[in-house]
Amino acid sequence: MSALPAGRGRSRLIAVARGDAEPDTVIEGAQVFAAHTREWLSGDVAIADGMVAGIGSFEGGERIDARGRWVVPGFIDAHMHVESSKLTPAQFARAVLPHGTTAIVCDPHEVANVLGSDGVHWMLDASEGLPLSVFVMAPSCVPASAFESPRRELTVGDMEAILRRRRALGVAEMMNFPGVIAGDEDVLAKLEVRGASHADGHAPGVVGRALDAYAAAGIRSDHEATTAEEALEKRRRGMWVLLREASNARNLRDLLPLVREHGPGFCAFCTDDREPDMLLREGHINQMCRLAVEEGVAVEDVLVMATLHAAQAHRLDGHGAVAPGFRADLVVLEDLTSFQPSLVLARGRVAARAGVCEAFAVPATPAHVLGTVRSAPVRSEDLVLEADGDVRVIEIVPEQLITIARTVSPSRANGHVVADPSRDLAKIAVVERHHATGRVGRGLVTGFGLTRGAFASTVAHDAHNVVAVGADDASMLACCARLQELGGGCVVAVDGQITGELPLPVAGLLSDRPVEEVVERLDQLHAQLRELGVTIEAPFMTLSFLALSVIPALKITDRGLVDVDRFEIVPLAAG
Amino acid sequence: MSALPAGRGRSRLIAVARGDAEPDTVIEGAQVFAAHTREWLSGDVAIADGMVAGIGSFEGGERIDARGRWVVPGFIDAHMHVESSKLTPAQFARAVLPHGTTAIVCDPHEVANVLGSDGVHWMLDASEGLPLSVFVMAPSCVPASAFESPRRELTVGDMEAILRRRRALGVAEMMNFPGVIAGDEDVLAKLEVRGASHADGHAPGVVGRALDAYAAAGIRSDHEATTAEEALEKRRRGMWVLLREASNARNLRDLLPLVREHGPGFCAFCTDDREPDMLLREGHINQMCRLAVEEGVAVEDVLVMATLHAAQAHRLDGHGAVAPGFRADLVVLEDLTSFQPSLVLARGRVAARAGVCEAFAVPATPAHVLGTVRSAPVRSEDLVLEADGDVRVIEIVPEQLITIARTVSPSRANGHVVADPSRDLAKIAVVERHHATGRVGRGLVTGFGLTRGAFASTVAHDAHNVVAVGADDASMLACCARLQELGGGCVVAVDGQITGELPLPVAGLLSDRPVEEVVERLDQLHAQLRELGVTIEAPFMTLSFLALSVIPALKITDRGLVDVDRFEIVPLAAG
């Protein structure tokens, strides 16, 4: 994957490099990080046509005084999902460029669940020409399981078409690790899709012989290790270890012993899933740099993981270093501890100053990614729970994606199982929203602490149907109706009336508003939920994973309750 | 470049890895080098379908006892020309497999000069199915200069067609560094040829701003550095440093300070040009390992340069490590000092034992690569030298490729300039041999010490016309005539009679005989030349570079004497 034009398009760059033409821009007098030797070089950085021409002494061009400062390559996120930010690619770029991130490798499997391959193609279109370089992996696991109902299944053919496009690299995280390890032919076919340069992995907790089998399939990265020992096992097997620091999985600190003991080789940084508030309040890859340096890793080792190694893991030629012919994605740092850039250049142009993004042209949003909530109207009877005897209840575990499968004797009214706030038993419903099938999965959930009202979202991994939790049916119905009107988002209702909302009109997943506004809206929703008794930290994030049918133990989709350990649909009544 | 089938073709391998099928072969009880962590792991190496299934404890399969020994990945030569060995690909494989080399990345620009793109396609065909993995770069500089006469020019279109083939990787060493640095459009066009994953460099002594310009063109490797300082400059600019140890350029020892001071990152080993005697007597990449360890580099650093780093430099997925899903190219070592393998496996099969190659099927040699010496008959008058006053003389420099441009007052007979063994002045002629044009370049050479007779060869970089040196015209004519009959080779004549010969029937460059036989023949020729007064070490190698018009100072082609510094044809008479 050559990200840059080689050859003839570079004749002016070459002339600037050899001294026969004036550079566009010169960053003067900084200490410049040479990623390939891990040295700091003194000199000007000359830029022409969006690329680095050289490090040395250069006359002319626009001058940027960086004496006493450090210049490092722009940071690269080696694996992430833009959709977790709830931002369009343009707004995401605006959010992370001030933190020094100039390139990401994303797996757009959330929009793929809602929009099929059109969603992936839109992600490529919507990121065209941004100052942030957006590389895309072809989603390999849509749907996440047979129990989920996305708009449609993404086929090997869809992947092949995606991989014909510029900026499309390889096979996105192969989450179906049981299928790979079992040698499932259809799963292995996705790994050999034409046009893929490499395949990313996803093998949480997989070690030993199972990991041998997974790696033998040719998968060359993993971002799911939670301990240094697990990460070491993966690296020994020739896999890139993508050290993760996500909103819901803060693994970096636990993984750093691998780097301290075995060096930064075959290690790179990734964020996987970051909620908008984490982006706004803590930052992006620069937050990982800060933390790693705090934890005693050498600055030079941290920087190669944040830059060049991510480029190598994805074979991104011309990215991740400050050297002639590399893209002029550059970060000016005031210190090597906070990693808060005073200046960020992308393709040689100033992209952010002192934490504020420069304006750039934003591609228009096409109609086909809007209005994607197409559920049949939800009626009272759709929420009725009927079961004799004890019933299954999903128990949430604060700050984790797993749940516990409980059995309780429910409260009943008029012969129906009902929510009972006094026992922290709320109703949960998942409404199919892609084809208006009217399919509604129903159940009970405990652990939110909801005392009244309801909240709901169209962000519901991975199929992103409507998921609603409520203490009363009227509020749940109001939520579902409002999400239909909004075309998706997050809403709260009390006594059958909407009290707060965050519209997410793009695929029902993304806002086209700035991150500050999205966070403010989400904060308001969270404050309302706290008033309604909710005790956990990030209720909408927790809600969004209750429909993900591949993480234990008891989950719910539009097809009903899913016993993930037995991998089957189970009735409400506990047998 | 994925060298191996991913996905479905691997279902048996995956079953072996997870423990549900029996491996083909198990190497028991060795210390196994894990290249990605630079550790030594204890365990069996299980092999299935030519790939590594895992390292651990495995039952069944053919057992190879390696207790007390070391297992490392097969060695990879990151840049070389098979033609320098004077061996066909099959015979080259037979020569280097016992030394542990299991993969090479070659630039077949010598056969391309003789046979056009047909030569490159033949190199790919002739290496198909060998136990040695042969990867090919598309030659970028045929002819080497406008003063040379190959069969034809290799175009961007030829390169594009080559790069459609499996095992073809990228753009071979861009030797026209002045053209790149000057921004020559036709040269830059070759760097952007469709289908190339990367471009190799060749920038001898290029540093500073000129090197910035060369690197800015997107060239990502160099193998011409002769000092650690030069190599460091190149690595800082994002280029892979391919440390070279060639017959005519033993640079490794001088380059190792780079590795000792800055680590082995972005360093790999290459041999560039090795004569058959060096392969036979000293070895191949394993000789570089031996030398580097002697010079104090850590074994683990040496091994990554000899294996994984070469694979990374060329984006060869699944090569260069002992890990699940990597090709089972494996070397069993008795010690970590001599690097003389006791056993070599290629694609999981025993390829060599105790220095002896196992038999394998050799592709037949097609007629079109034979009979390529098509010069017009050389007549006495073609060798006549006419010039008034002082004349230019090529002075050879022992063991170097450069020459010195001398001016002398020549000896004359019958009004013609003549060879004069008493003054070590021999005649030299280059006869165009591709199109029977009858073009003969003529001149004088000093430094061989030839007292009588003549010697000649069809190995004459880069156009590989016939080059002959003689103390008398009759012996030179005999040599030229015999080379025509042989279809190429190296010959010696005395008193107009051939006294020794090494036939090189394939393109006039390669023998299809084993390396031992080729070396024996060459030894005989060298012994004869010593009897004829020749004092330098490798006269045929020296001879072969006298026609290379891009290395200073005075050279000769079929078009006449070339002043390389002024880059123009010059007459015999010194103006």
PDB file of C-alpha atoms in Angstrom, chain A residues 1-2 4-11 13-21 34-37 39 41 51-55 57-58 180-186 188-189 191-192 196-198 209-220 232 235-240 258 262 265-266 308 312 315-318 322-326, chain B residues 1-2 4-11 13-21 34-37 39 41 51-55 57-58 180-186 188-189 191-192 196-198 209-220 232 235-240 258 262 265-266 308 312 315-318 322-326:
ATOM      1  CA  MET A   1       0.000   0.000   0.000  1.00  0.00           C
ATOM      2  CA  SER A   2       1.785   3.064  -1.243  1.00  0.00           C
ATOM      3  CA  LEU A   4       1.734   8.606  -1.706  1.00  0.00           C
ATOM      4  CA  PRO A   5       2.444   9.221  -5.355  1.00  0.00           C
ATOM      5  CA  ALA A   6       5.977   8.175  -6.173  1.00  0.00           C
ATOM      6  CA  GLY A   7       7.915   9.234  -9.170  1.00  0.00           C
ATOM      7  CA  ARG A   8       7.010  12.045 -11.532  1.00  0.00           C
ATOM      8  CA  GLY A   9       4.608  13.793  -9.166  1.00  0.00           C
ATOM      9  CA  ARG A  10       7.596  14.362  -6.932  1.00  0.00           C
ATOM     10  CA  SER A  11       9.864  16.348  -9.216  1.00  0.00           C
ATOM     11  CA  LEU A  13       9.810  17.872  -3.968  1.00  0.00           C
ATOM     12  CA  ILE A  14      13.079  16.445  -5.273  1.00  0.00           C
ATOM     13  CA  ALA A  15      14.169  19.885  -6.456  1.00  0.00           C
ATOM     14  CA  VAL A  16      13.479  21.318  -3.004  1.00  0.00           C
ATOM     15  CA  ALA A  17      15.384  18.451  -1.406  1.00  0.00           C
ATOM     16  CA  ARG A  18      18.476  18.996  -3.525  1.00  0.00           C
ATOM     17  CA  GLY A  19      18.302  22.780  -3.040  1.00  0.00           C
ATOM     18  CA  ASP A  20      17.093  23.990  -6.431  1.00  0.00           C
ATOM     19  CA  ALA A  21      13.624  25.115  -5.379  1.00  0.00           C
ATOM     20  CA  ALA A  34      14.357  10.285  13.437  1.00  0.00           C
ATOM     21  CA  ALA A  35      12.154   7.239  13.914  1.00  0.00           C
ATOM     22  CA  HIS A  36      14.364   4.817  11.972  1.00  0.00           C
ATOM     23  CA  THR A  37      17.368   5.388  14.257  1.00  0.00           C
ATOM     24  CA  GLU A  39      17.752   9.759  17.408  1.00  0.00           C
ATOM     25  CA  LEU A  41      18.464  15.487  15.003  1.00  0.00           C
ATOM     26  CA  MET A  51       5.843  15.966   2.002  1.00  0.00           C
ATOM     27  CA  VAL A  52       9.082  16.259   3.899  1.00  0.00           C
ATOM     28  CA  ALA A  53      11.954  17.290   1.628  1.00  0.00           C
ATOM     29  CA  GLY A  54      14.705  17.027   4.207  1.00  0.00           C
ATOM     30  CA  ILE A  55      16.113  17.868   7.605  1.00  0.00           C
ATOM     31  CA  SER A  57      19.388  24.026   6.730  1.00  0.00           C
ATOM     32  CA  PHE A  58      16.821  25.435   4.322  1.00  0.00           C
ATOM     33  CA  VAL A 180     -10.919 -19.494  12.467  1.00  0.00           C
ATOM     34  CA  ILE A 181      -9.612 -21.903  15.072  1.00  0.00           C
ATOM     35  CA  ALA A 182     -12.193 -24.492  14.036  1.00  0.00           C
ATOM     36  CA  GLY A 183     -11.115 -24.065  10.397  1.00  0.00           C
ATOM     37  CA  ASP A 184     -14.562 -22.962   9.205  1.00  0.00           C
ATOM     38  CA  GLU A 185     -14.302 -22.695   5.401  1.00  0.00           C
ATOM     39  CA  ASP A 186     -16.526 -19.621   5.052  1.00  0.00           C
ATOM     40  CA  LEU A 188     -11.200 -18.713   6.160  1.00  0.00           C
ATOM     41  CA  ALA A 189     -12.492 -17.540   2.757  1.00  0.00           C
ATOM     42  CA  LEU A 191      -9.028 -14.150   5.107  1.00  0.00           C
ATOM     43  CA  GLU A 192      -8.038 -14.908   1.545  1.00  0.00           C
ATOM     44  CA  ALA A 196      -6.050  -7.578   1.038  1.00  0.00           C
ATOM     45  CA  SER A 197      -2.488  -6.848   2.054  1.00  0.00           C
ATOM     46  CA  HIS A 198      -2.955  -8.321   5.532  1.00  0.00           C
ATOM     47  CA  ARG A 209      -2.582 -24.126  20.905  1.00  0.00           C
ATOM     48  CA  ALA A 210      -5.732 -22.157  20.082  1.00  0.00           C
ATOM     49  CA  LEU A 211      -3.555 -19.132  19.424  1.00  0.00           C
ATOM     50  CA  ASP A 212      -1.251 -21.256  17.251  1.00  0.00           C
ATOM     51  CA  ALA A 213      -4.294 -22.176  15.173  1.00  0.00           C
ATOM     52  CA  TYR A 214      -5.465 -18.572  14.947  1.00  0.00           C
ATOM     53  CA  ALA A 215      -2.012 -17.315  13.915  1.00  0.00           C
ATOM     54  CA  ALA A 216      -1.554 -20.212  11.483  1.00  0.00           C
ATOM     55  CA  ALA A 217      -4.468 -18.791   9.499  1.00  0.00           C
ATOM     56  CA  GLY A 218      -2.180 -15.896   8.604  1.00  0.00           C
ATOM     57  CA  ILE A 219      -3.611 -13.290  10.972  1.00  0.00           C
ATOM     58  CA  ARG A 220      -0.846 -10.853  11.866  1.00  0.00           C
ATOM     59  CA  LEU A 232       4.028 -11.757  24.664  1.00  0.00           C
ATOM     60  CA  ARG A 235       4.198 -11.377  19.601  1.00  0.00           C
ATOM     61  CA  ARG A 236       6.186 -14.607  19.744  1.00  0.00           C
ATOM     62  CA  ARG A 237       3.814 -15.945  17.110  1.00  0.00           C
ATOM     63  CA  GLY A 238       4.613 -13.146  14.700  1.00  0.00           C
ATOM     64  CA  MET A 239       1.612 -10.968  15.482  1.00  0.00           C
ATOM     65  CA  TRP A 240       1.763  -7.215  15.897  1.00  0.00           C
ATOM     66  CA  LEU A 258       5.969  -6.317  27.466  1.00  0.00           C
ATOM     67  CA  HIS A 262      11.152  -7.049  25.332  1.00  0.00           C
ATOM     68  CA  GLY A 265       9.304  -4.167  18.481  1.00  0.00           C
ATOM     69  CA  PHE A 266       6.059  -5.269  16.871  1.00  0.00           C
ATOM     70  CA  LEU A 308       6.291   4.328  12.625  1.00  0.00           C
ATOM     71  CA  GLN A 312       4.708  -0.730   9.457  1.00  0.00           C
ATOM     72  CA  ARG A 315       2.401  -1.382   5.396  1.00  0.00           C
ATOM     73  CA  LEU A 316       1.707   2.315   5.044  1.00  0.00           C
ATOM     74  CA  ASP A 317       4.684   3.462   3.050  1.00  0.00           C
ATOM     75  CA  GLY A 318       5.621   7.096   3.561  1.00  0.00           C
ATOM     76  CA  VAL A 322      10.044  12.650   9.508  1.00  0.00           C
ATOM     77  CA  ALA A 323      12.221  11.842   6.506  1.00  0.00           C
ATOM     78  CA  PRO A 324      12.486  12.815   2.841  1.00  0.00           C
ATOM     79  CA  GLY A 325       9.539  11.564   0.830  1.00  0.00           C
ATOM     80  CA  PHE A 326       7.425  10.871   3.891  1.00  0.00           C
TER      81      PHE A 326
ATOM     82  CA  MET B   1       3.023  -9.319  -1.165  1.00  0.00           C
ATOM     83  CA  SER B   2       1.547 -12.339   0.493  1.00  0.00           C
ATOM     84  CA  LEU B   4       1.631 -17.884   1.007  1.00  0.00           C
ATOM     85  CA  PRO B   5      -1.965 -18.888   0.537  1.00  0.00           C
ATOM     86  CA  ALA B   6      -4.042 -17.618   3.426  1.00  0.00           C
ATOM     87  CA  GLY B   7      -7.408 -18.908   4.401  1.00  0.00           C
ATOM     88  CA  ARG B   8      -9.043 -22.076   3.148  1.00  0.00           C
ATOM     89  CA  GLY B   9      -5.857 -23.691   1.913  1.00  0.00           C
ATOM     90  CA  ARG B  10      -4.737 -23.700   5.501  1.00  0.00           C
ATOM     91  CA  SER B  11      -7.470 -25.746   7.143  1.00  0.00           C
ATOM     92  CA  LEU B  13      -2.406 -26.560   9.032  1.00  0.00           C
ATOM     93  CA  ILE B  14      -4.879 -25.011  11.461  1.00  0.00           C
ATOM     94  CA  ALA B  15      -6.051 -28.470  12.547  1.00  0.00           C
ATOM     95  CA  VAL B  16      -2.446 -29.480  13.240  1.00  0.00           C
ATOM     96  CA  ALA B  17      -1.885 -26.263  15.160  1.00  0.00           C
ATOM     97  CA  ARG B  18      -4.872 -26.800  17.428  1.00  0.00           C
ATOM     98  CA  GLY B  19      -4.008 -30.472  17.921  1.00  0.00           C
ATOM     99  CA  ASP B  20      -6.637 -32.231  15.818  1.00  0.00           C
ATOM    100  CA  ALA B  21      -4.364 -33.520  13.076  1.00  0.00           C
ATOM    101  CA  ALA B  34      11.582 -16.327  18.043  1.00  0.00           C
ATOM    102  CA  ALA B  35      12.506 -13.472  15.748  1.00  0.00           C
ATOM    103  CA  HIS B  36       9.709 -11.144  16.842  1.00  0.00           C
ATOM    104  CA  THR B  37      10.847 -11.121  20.471  1.00  0.00           C
ATOM    105  CA  GLU B  39      14.056 -14.976  22.469  1.00  0.00           C
ATOM    106  CA  LEU B  41      12.097 -20.878  23.083  1.00  0.00           C
ATOM    107  CA  MET B  51       4.358 -24.260   7.052  1.00  0.00           C
ATOM    108  CA  VAL B  52       5.045 -23.994  10.747  1.00  0.00           C
ATOM    109  CA  ALA B  53       2.026 -25.057  12.809  1.00  0.00           C
ATOM    110  CA  GLY B  54       3.451 -24.184  16.205  1.00  0.00           C
ATOM    111  CA  ILE B  55       6.219 -24.418  18.749  1.00  0.00           C
ATOM    112  CA  SER B  57       4.855 -30.293  22.333  1.00  0.00           C
ATOM    113  CA  PHE B  58       3.620 -32.244  19.319  1.00  0.00           C
ATOM    114  CA  VAL B 180      16.622  10.568  -9.831  1.00  0.00           C
ATOM    115  CA  ILE B 181      18.387  13.416  -8.077  1.00  0.00           C
ATOM    116  CA  ALA B 182      18.052  15.595 -11.178  1.00  0.00           C
ATOM    117  CA  GLY B 183      14.326  14.781 -11.317  1.00  0.00           C
ATOM    118  CA  ASP B 184      14.499  13.219 -14.783  1.00  0.00           C
ATOM    119  CA  GLU B 185      10.888  12.464 -15.763  1.00  0.00           C
ATOM    120  CA  ASP B 186      11.614   9.189 -17.543  1.00  0.00           C
ATOM    121  CA  LEU B 188      10.885   8.923 -12.091  1.00  0.00           C
ATOM    122  CA  ALA B 189       8.274   7.186 -14.262  1.00  0.00           C
ATOM    123  CA  LEU B 191       9.577   4.496  -9.792  1.00  0.00           C
ATOM    124  CA  GLU B 192       5.824   4.827 -10.162  1.00  0.00           C
ATOM    125  CA  ALA B 196       5.360  -2.250  -7.488  1.00  0.00           C
ATOM    126  CA  SER B 197       5.152  -2.506  -3.734  1.00  0.00           C
ATOM    127  CA  HIS B 198       8.421  -0.643  -3.208  1.00  0.00           C
ATOM    128  CA  ARG B 209      21.196  17.046   0.122  1.00  0.00           C
ATOM    129  CA  ALA B 210      21.688  14.703  -2.819  1.00  0.00           C
ATOM    130  CA  LEU B 211      20.604  11.832  -0.600  1.00  0.00           C
ATOM    131  CA  ASP B 212      17.579  13.853   0.543  1.00  0.00           C
ATOM    132  CA  ALA B 213      16.605  14.199  -3.104  1.00  0.00           C
ATOM    133  CA  TYR B 214      17.133  10.501  -3.791  1.00  0.00           C
ATOM    134  CA  ALA B 215      15.089   9.442  -0.737  1.00  0.00           C
ATOM    135  CA  ALA B 216      12.395  12.023  -1.519  1.00  0.00           C
ATOM    136  CA  ALA B 217      11.684  10.085  -4.708  1.00  0.00           C
ATOM    137  CA  GLY B 218      10.314   7.321  -2.482  1.00  0.00           C
ATOM    138  CA  ILE B 219      13.263   4.936  -2.682  1.00  0.00           C
ATOM    139  CA  ARG B 220      13.385   2.901   0.503  1.00  0.00           C
ATOM    140  CA  LEU B 232      23.558   5.943   9.199  1.00  0.00           C
ATOM    141  CA  ARG B 235      18.808   4.928   7.717  1.00  0.00           C
ATOM    142  CA  ARG B 236      17.949   8.325   9.200  1.00  0.00           C
ATOM    143  CA  ARG B 237      16.186   9.079   5.925  1.00  0.00           C
ATOM    144  CA  GLY B 238      13.931   6.058   6.246  1.00  0.00           C
ATOM    145  CA  MET B 239      15.888   3.726   3.998  1.00  0.00           C
ATOM    146  CA  TRP B 240      16.581   0.100   4.770  1.00  0.00           C
ATOM    147  CA  LEU B 258      26.025   1.133  12.671  1.00  0.00           C
ATOM    148  CA  HIS B 262      22.162   2.054  16.695  1.00  0.00           C
ATOM    149  CA  GLY B 265      16.673  -1.875  13.075  1.00  0.00           C
ATOM    150  CA  PHE B 266      16.188  -1.301   9.360  1.00  0.00           C
ATOM    151  CA  LEU B 308      13.050 -11.303   9.449  1.00  0.00           C
ATOM    152  CA  GLN B 312      10.153  -6.887   6.247  1.00  0.00           C
ATOM    153  CA  ARG B 315       7.086  -7.003   2.648  1.00  0.00           C
ATOM    154  CA  LEU B 316       7.355 -10.774   2.387  1.00  0.00           C
ATOM    155  CA  ASP B 317       4.560 -11.889   4.651  1.00  0.00           C
ATOM    156  CA  GLY B 318       5.063 -15.324   6.179  1.00  0.00           C
ATOM    157  CA  VAL B 322       9.620 -19.588  13.032  1.00  0.00           C
ATOM    158  CA  ALA B 323       5.985 -18.992  13.952  1.00  0.00           C
ATOM    159  CA  PRO B 324       2.562 -20.417  13.111  1.00  0.00           C
ATOM    160  CA  GLY B 325       1.579 -19.706   9.518  1.00  0.00           C
ATOM    161  CA  PHE B 326       5.110 -18.831   8.469  1.00  0.00           C
TER     162      PHE B 326
END
